[in-house]
Short mmCIF file of C-alpha atoms in Angstrom, two decimals:
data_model
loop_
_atom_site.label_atom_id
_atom_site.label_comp_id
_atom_site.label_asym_id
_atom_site.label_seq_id
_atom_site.Cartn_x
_atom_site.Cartn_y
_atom_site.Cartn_z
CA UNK A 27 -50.13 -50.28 4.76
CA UNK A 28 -50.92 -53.39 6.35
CA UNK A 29 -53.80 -54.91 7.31
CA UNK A 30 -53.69 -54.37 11.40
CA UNK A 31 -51.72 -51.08 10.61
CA UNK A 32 -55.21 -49.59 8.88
CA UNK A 33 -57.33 -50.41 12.32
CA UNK A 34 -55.29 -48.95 14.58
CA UNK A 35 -56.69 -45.87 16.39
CA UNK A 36 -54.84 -42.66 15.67
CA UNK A 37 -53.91 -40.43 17.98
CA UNK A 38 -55.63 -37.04 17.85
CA UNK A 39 -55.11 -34.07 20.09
CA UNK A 40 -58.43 -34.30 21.99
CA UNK A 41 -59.76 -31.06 23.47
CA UNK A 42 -62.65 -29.14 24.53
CA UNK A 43 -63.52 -26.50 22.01
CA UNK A 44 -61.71 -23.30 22.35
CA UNK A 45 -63.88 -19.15 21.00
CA UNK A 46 -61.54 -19.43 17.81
CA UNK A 47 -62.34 -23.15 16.59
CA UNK A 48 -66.14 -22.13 16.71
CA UNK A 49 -66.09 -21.21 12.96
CA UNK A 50 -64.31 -24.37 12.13
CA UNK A 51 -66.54 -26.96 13.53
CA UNK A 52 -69.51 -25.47 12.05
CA UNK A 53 -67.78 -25.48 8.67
CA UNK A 54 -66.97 -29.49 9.36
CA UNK A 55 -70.83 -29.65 10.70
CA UNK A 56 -71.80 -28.24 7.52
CA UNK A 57 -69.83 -30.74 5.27
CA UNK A 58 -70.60 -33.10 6.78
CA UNK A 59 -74.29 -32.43 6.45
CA UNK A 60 -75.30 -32.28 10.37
CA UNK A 61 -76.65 -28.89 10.32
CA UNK A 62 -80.34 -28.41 9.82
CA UNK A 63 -82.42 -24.55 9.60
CA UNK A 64 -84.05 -25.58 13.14
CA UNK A 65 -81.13 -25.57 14.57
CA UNK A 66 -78.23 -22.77 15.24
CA UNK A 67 -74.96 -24.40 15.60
CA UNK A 68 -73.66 -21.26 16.97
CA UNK A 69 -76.19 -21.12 19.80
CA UNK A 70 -75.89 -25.15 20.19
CA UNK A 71 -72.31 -24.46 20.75
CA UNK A 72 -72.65 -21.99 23.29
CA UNK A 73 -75.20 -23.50 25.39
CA UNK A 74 -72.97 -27.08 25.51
CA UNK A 75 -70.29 -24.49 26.52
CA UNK A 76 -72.65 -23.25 29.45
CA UNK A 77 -72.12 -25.42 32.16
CA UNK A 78 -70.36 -28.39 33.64
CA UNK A 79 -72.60 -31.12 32.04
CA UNK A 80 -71.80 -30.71 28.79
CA UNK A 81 -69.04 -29.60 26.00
CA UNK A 82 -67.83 -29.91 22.48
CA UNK A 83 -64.85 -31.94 22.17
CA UNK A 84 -62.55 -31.63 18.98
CA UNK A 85 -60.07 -33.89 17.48
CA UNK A 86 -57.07 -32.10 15.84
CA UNK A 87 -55.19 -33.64 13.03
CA UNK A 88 -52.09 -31.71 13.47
CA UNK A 89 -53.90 -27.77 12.95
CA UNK A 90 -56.68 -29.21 11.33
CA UNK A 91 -60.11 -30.33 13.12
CA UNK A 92 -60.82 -33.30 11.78
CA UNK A 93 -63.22 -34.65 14.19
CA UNK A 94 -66.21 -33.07 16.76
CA UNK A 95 -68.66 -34.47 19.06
CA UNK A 96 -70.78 -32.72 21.46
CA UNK A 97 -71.06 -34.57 24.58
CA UNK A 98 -73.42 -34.04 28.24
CA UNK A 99 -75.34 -35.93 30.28
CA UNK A 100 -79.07 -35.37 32.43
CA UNK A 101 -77.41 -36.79 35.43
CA UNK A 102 -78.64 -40.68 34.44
CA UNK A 103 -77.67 -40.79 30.54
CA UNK A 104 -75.00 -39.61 28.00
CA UNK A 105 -75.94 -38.06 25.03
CA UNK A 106 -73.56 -37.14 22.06
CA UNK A 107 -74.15 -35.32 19.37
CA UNK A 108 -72.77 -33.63 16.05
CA UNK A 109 -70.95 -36.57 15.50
CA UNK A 110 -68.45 -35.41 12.99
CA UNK A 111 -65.21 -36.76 10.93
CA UNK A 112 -63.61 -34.82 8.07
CA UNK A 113 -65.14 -35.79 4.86
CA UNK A 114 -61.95 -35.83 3.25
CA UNK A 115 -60.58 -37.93 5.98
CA UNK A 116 -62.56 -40.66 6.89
CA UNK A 117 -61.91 -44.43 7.31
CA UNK A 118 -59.10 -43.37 9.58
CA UNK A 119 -60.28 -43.68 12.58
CA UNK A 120 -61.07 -40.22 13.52
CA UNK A 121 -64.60 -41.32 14.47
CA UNK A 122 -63.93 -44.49 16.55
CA UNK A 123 -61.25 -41.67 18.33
CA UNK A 124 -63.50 -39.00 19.17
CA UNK A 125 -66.34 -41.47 20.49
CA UNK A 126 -63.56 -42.80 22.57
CA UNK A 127 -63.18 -39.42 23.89
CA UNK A 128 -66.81 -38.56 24.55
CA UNK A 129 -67.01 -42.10 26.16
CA UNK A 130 -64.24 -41.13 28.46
CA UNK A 131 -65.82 -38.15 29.61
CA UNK A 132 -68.72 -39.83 30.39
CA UNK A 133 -67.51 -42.22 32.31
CA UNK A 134 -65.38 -39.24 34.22
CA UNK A 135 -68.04 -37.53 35.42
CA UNK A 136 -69.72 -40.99 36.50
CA UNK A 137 -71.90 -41.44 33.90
CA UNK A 138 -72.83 -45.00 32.66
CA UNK A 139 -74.84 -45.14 29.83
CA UNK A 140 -74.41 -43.26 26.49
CA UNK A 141 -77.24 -43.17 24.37
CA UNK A 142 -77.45 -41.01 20.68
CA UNK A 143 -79.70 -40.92 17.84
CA UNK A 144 -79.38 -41.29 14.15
CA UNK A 145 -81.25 -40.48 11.48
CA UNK A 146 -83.95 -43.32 9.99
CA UNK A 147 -82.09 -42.57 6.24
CA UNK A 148 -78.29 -42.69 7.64
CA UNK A 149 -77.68 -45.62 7.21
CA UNK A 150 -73.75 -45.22 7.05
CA UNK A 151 -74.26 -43.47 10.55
CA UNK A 152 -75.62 -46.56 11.76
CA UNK A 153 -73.38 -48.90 10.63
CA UNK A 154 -70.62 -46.77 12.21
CA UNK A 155 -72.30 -46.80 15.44
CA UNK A 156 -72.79 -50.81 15.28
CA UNK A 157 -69.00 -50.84 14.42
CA UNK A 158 -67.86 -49.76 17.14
CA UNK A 159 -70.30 -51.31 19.69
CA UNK A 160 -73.46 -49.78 19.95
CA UNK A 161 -77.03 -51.62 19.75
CA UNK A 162 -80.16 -50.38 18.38
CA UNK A 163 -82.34 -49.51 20.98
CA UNK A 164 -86.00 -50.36 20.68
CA UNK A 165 -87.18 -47.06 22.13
CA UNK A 166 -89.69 -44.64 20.04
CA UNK A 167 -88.65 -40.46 20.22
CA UNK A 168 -91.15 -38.19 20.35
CA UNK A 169 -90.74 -34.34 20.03
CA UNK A 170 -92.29 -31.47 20.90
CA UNK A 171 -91.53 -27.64 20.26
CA UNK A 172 -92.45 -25.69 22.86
CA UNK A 173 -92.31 -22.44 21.45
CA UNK A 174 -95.44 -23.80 19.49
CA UNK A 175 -93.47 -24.52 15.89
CA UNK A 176 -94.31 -27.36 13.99
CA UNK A 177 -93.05 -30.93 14.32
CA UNK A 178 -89.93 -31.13 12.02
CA UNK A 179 -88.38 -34.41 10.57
#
């Protein structure tokens, strides 16, 4: 394969995410190590399925998902997360293809600014993200539960 033939973007079937590929991305969450015992992938699922603002979009690989990202927006900024790419299949592309998509449902529903988070120790995360044109931002997160649990990492 040459050189420019290795950047190009593939083509995925893009899509929202449909009841039966619920089982699926969690499995691809779960390899890919995005899941964490705070938080119910199910229920996250769901609740990006709720309403206009927000949804999970999947990239197919002919039947196979090989790519997720949850995408909304608070009415000023984009947010994506669960950020996914088949372990088995990465370096193709599939992530620089489904932030593509996520981008371009942003900027559908009028939406300017995308902003996510990564982990302090994902570093490979981070040099994705700079890959493909996104800046540190020098902004400091803080967290609250408010069902009155602990801070978690």
């Amino acid at each position: 394969m040459s050189v420019s033939a290795a950047k190009t973007i593939p083509t995925l079937a893009i899509a929202d995410i449909a009841d039966a590929d619920v089982a699926a991305v969690i499995a691809l969450w779960q390899a890919c190590g995005l899941t964490r015992p705070w938080n119910d992938p199910a229920a996250d699922i769901a609740f990006a399925r709720r309403g206009p603002h927000s949804t999970v979009l999947i990239g197919r690989d002919r039947d196979a998902i090989v790519a997720t990202a949850m995408v909304g927006h608070d009415g000023h900024r984009g947010w994506v997360y669960y950020v996914a790419t088949d372990p088995d299949r990465r370096a193709k592309g599939y992530g620089r293809a489904i932030m593509n998509a996520a981008e371009d449902w942003l900027r559908a529903t009028g939406i300017a600014k995308l902003q996510l988070m990564v982990r302090r120790d994902n570093a490979k995360a981070g040099a994705f993200y700079q890959s493909i044109g996104y800046a540190e931002a020098q902004t400091i997160v803080f967290a609250k539960w408010l069902d009155g649990r602990e801070p978690t990492p």
